[in-house]
Coordinates of C-alpha atoms in Angstrom, one line a residue:
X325 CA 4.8 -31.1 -5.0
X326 CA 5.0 -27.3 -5.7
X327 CA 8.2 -26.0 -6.1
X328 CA 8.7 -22.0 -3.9
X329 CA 11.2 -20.1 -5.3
X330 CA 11.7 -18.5 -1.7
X331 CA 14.1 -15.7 -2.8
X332 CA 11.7 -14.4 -5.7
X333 CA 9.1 -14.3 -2.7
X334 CA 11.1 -12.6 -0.3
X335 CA 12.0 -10.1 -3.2
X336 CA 8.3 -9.3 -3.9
X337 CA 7.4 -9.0 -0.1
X338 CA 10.5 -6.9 0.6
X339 CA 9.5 -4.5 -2.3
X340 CA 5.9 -5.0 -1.4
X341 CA 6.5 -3.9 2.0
X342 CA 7.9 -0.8 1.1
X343 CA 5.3 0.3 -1.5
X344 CA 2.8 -0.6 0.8
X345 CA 4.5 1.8 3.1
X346 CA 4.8 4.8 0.4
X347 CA 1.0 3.7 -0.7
X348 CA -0.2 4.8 3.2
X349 CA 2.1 7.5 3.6
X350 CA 0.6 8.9 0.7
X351 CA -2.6 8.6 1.8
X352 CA -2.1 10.1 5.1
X353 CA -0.3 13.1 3.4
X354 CA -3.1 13.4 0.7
X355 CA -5.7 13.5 3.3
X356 CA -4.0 15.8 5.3
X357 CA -3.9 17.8 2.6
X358 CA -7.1 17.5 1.2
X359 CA -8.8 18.2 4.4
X360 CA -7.1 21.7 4.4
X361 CA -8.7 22.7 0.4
X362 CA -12.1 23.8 -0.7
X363 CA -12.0 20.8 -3.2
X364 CA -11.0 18.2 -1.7
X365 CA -12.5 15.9 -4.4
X366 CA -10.0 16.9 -7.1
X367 CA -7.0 16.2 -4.4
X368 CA -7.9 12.9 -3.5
X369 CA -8.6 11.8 -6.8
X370 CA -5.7 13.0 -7.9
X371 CA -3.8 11.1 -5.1
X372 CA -5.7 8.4 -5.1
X373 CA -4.7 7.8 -9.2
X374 CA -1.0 8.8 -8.7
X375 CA -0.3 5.8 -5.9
X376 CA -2.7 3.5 -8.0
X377 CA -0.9 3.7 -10.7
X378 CA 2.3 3.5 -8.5
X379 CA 1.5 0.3 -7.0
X380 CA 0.6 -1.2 -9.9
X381 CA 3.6 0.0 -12.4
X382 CA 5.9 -1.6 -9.6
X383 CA 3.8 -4.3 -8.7
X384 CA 4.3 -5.0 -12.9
X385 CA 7.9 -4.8 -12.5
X386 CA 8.1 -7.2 -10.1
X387 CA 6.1 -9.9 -12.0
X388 CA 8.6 -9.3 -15.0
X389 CA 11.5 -9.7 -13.0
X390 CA 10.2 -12.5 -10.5
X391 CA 7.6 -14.2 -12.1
X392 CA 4.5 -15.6 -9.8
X393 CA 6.1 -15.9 -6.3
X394 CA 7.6 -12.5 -6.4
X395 CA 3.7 -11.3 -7.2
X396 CA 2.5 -12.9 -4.4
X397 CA 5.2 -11.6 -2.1
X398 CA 4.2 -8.5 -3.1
X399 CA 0.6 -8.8 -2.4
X400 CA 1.0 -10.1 0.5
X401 CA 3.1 -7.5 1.8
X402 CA 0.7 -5.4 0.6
X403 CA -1.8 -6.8 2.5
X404 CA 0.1 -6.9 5.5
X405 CA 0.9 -2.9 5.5
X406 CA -3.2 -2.4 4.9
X407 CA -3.7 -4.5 8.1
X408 CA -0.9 -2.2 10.2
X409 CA -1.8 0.8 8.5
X410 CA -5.9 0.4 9.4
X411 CA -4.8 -1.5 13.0
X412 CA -2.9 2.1 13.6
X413 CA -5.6 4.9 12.3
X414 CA -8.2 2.2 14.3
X415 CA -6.8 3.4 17.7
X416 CA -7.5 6.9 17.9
X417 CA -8.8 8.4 20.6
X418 CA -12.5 8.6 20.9
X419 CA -14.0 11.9 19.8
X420 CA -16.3 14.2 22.1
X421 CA -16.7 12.0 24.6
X422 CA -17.8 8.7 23.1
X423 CA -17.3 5.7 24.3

């Protein structure tokens, strides 16, 4: 039987959930943003490397401190905030008239 360490996991997913959260917030800012420039190549690369490397430098942190259920707390929170950030930009009004 596999032992779950239940508090590592809800550790990962609570942090998880909240990078997830600073992960699409940044993404909404950065496009913002970048939709205003005349490069908005340079921008959202730029963004796009800076919460990269975020998630991932905390995502570390949080297997050296929990181990393997903390990791997959964290992805799955991850995960999770994907799914409500996409379900969310996904129900926009339609543009010009289409259906």
């Amino acid at each position: 039987m596999i032992h779950v360490d239940w508090m590592t996991m809800i550790l990962g997913l609570a942090i998880g959930s909240a990078m997830g959260a600073v992960f699409f917030i940044g993404l909404a800012f950065g496009m913002r943003f970048a939709l205003r420039t005349q490069n908005p190549i340079r921008i959202l690369a730029f963004s796009a490397a800076l919460r990269i490397s975020g998630l991932l430098g905390v995502g570390l942190v949080v297997v050296g401190l929990g181990g393997l259920w903390a990791a997959l707390g964290y992805a799955i929170a991850f995960f999770f905030a994907r799914f409500i950030a996409t379900t969310f930009v996904g129900t926009g009004a339609p543009a010009g008239g289409a259906p």
